[in-house]
Amino acid sequence: MAHIVIGGGVVGLSIAYGLLKRGKDVVVLDGADDDFRASRGNFGLIWIQGKGEHAPHYATWSRRSADLWAGFAKDLLVETGVDVAYQDAGGIDYFTDEDVLEKRGRSLSQLAQQLDDDYPFEILDHSKLKALVPEIGPKVVGGIYSPMDGHVNPLSLLRALSIAVRNAGGTIRTGAQVISVGARDRDFSVLLADGAKIDGDALVLAAGLGSVELAEELGFDAPIRPQQGQVLITEKLPHFLKYPSGTIRQVNEGGVQIGASKSEAGTNDSEDIATSASLAQHAIDIFPHLERVKLVRSWAALRIMSPDGYPIYQRSQSARGASFVTCHSGITLAAAHASLMPDWILERNRAPDVSQFSESRFHV
Ligand SMILES: Cc1cc2nc3c(=O)[nH]c(=O)nc-3n(C[C@H](O)[C@H](O)[C@H](O)COP(=O)(O)OP(=O)(O)OC[C@H]3O[C@@H](n4cnc5c(N)ncnc54)[C@H](O)[C@@H]3O)c2cc1C
């Protein structure tokens, strides 16, 4: 019987790919066209610096995934012919305020201490940064470089994963909106909106924000909420930006992506002029030459946020064989989700210890 994965975003597909590599029969059910789809609206970073500032276990888990990314991208290229444009030159966060830079530097130093100094980063003053990135403007007081960071083309990643899942014998059913799940130990019967039924002996709930509606039947709390992020992209430019930052990166096709804002706006996924203007101003403060560049597109998408911002990995207590997987950094964690999490889902001995990411942390 099949492993059913509900959700065909980057999280569901990464896990499906890993399960198929372990010889499992997998069917991915992906919902309606108008569902929220963070995997199609994100910033494409594999970002480590600053992640888990108050949670070293999250910093370690993110780093572990980043370390797996080169092999993951290579496997996808070999298996699908799709180059996900993985870049691992490192990343730079830019600062226009000395105090903020100093505070961030202190915070990263504390985290590095907690991680036995295995957390490379370098604080660069304006002139050192200018030597590395000559295009920065006078308002930039400095930056933090870390070789741990990188980026990819997230739409190519999604395409590669879809092809890889199908090539490995998996089934992806699109327009397959799950409306209910009958769940008993190792026995799942999923009902789709079109009346079709799919049976399986294991199930992974990875439906992003859509997980909330299915969680209770499977014995999960799913305390997640949407958080809006708006993004801009410019016309294609000659390549000038080697290092992505948390807010500005040049994509492999040449456009400069600027973002992403953070707003608690419920399920509003429309962009607005005020946010676009402030994102554009920030980018011009860092790189003044962008003032003369055309914006060609803007959009908003919804992050999937847990109360503390860290992933949730939870096995069902009421229906053995069901797992819930969600996170707000599905690109960064895609390599871990494909390479490590399938062993946890299959309850194998070599599974990573992700107990600190269970839902029980919210029960205090
Ligand atoms: C603006 C923005 C910028 C971001 N930048 C980054 C970044 O730089 N780096 C990074 O690591 N992460 C980033 N993220 C986060 C990343 O995009 C998400 O963590 C990731 O896409 C989540 O993937 P997912 O598969 O869980 O969810 P989604 O992509 O939302 O996919 C969920 C899928 O489940 C399906 N579904 C829902 N309900 C049902 C149902 N009932 N039945 C069947 N299917 C269903 C939907 O159709 C959808 O395809 C960003 C997010 C946003 C919004």
mmCIF file of N, CA and C in Angstrom, residues 81 180 188 258 260 313 358:
data_model
loop_
_atom_site.group_PDB
_atom_site.id
_atom_site.type_symbol
_atom_site.label_atom_id
_atom_site.label_comp_id
_atom_site.label_asym_id
_atom_site.label_seq_id
_atom_site.Cartn_x
_atom_site.Cartn_y
_atom_site.Cartn_z
ATOM 1 N N GLY A 81 17.856 16.406 -15.131
ATOM 2 C CA GLY A 81 18.363 17.345 -16.131
ATOM 3 C C GLY A 81 18.065 18.797 -15.770
ATOM 4 N N SER A 180 -11.169 15.054 3.581
ATOM 5 C CA SER A 180 -11.174 14.394 4.896
ATOM 6 C C SER A 180 -10.258 13.175 4.859
ATOM 7 N N PHE A 188 -5.124 4.324 6.302
ATOM 8 C CA PHE A 188 -5.631 5.667 6.007
ATOM 9 C C PHE A 188 -6.497 5.632 4.752
ATOM 10 N N ILE A 258 13.997 41.484 -4.549
ATOM 11 C CA ILE A 258 14.070 42.345 -3.362
ATOM 12 C C ILE A 258 12.933 41.943 -2.426
ATOM 13 N N ALA A 260 12.109 40.050 1.674
ATOM 14 C CA ALA A 260 10.657 39.989 1.655
ATOM 15 C C ALA A 260 10.168 40.669 2.926
ATOM 16 N N TYR A 313 7.799 18.833 13.510
ATOM 17 C CA TYR A 313 7.856 17.445 13.049
ATOM 18 C C TYR A 313 7.157 16.617 14.117
ATOM 19 N N SER A 358 8.956 18.747 18.110
ATOM 20 C CA SER A 358 7.606 18.174 18.194
ATOM 21 C C SER A 358 6.621 19.229 18.688
#
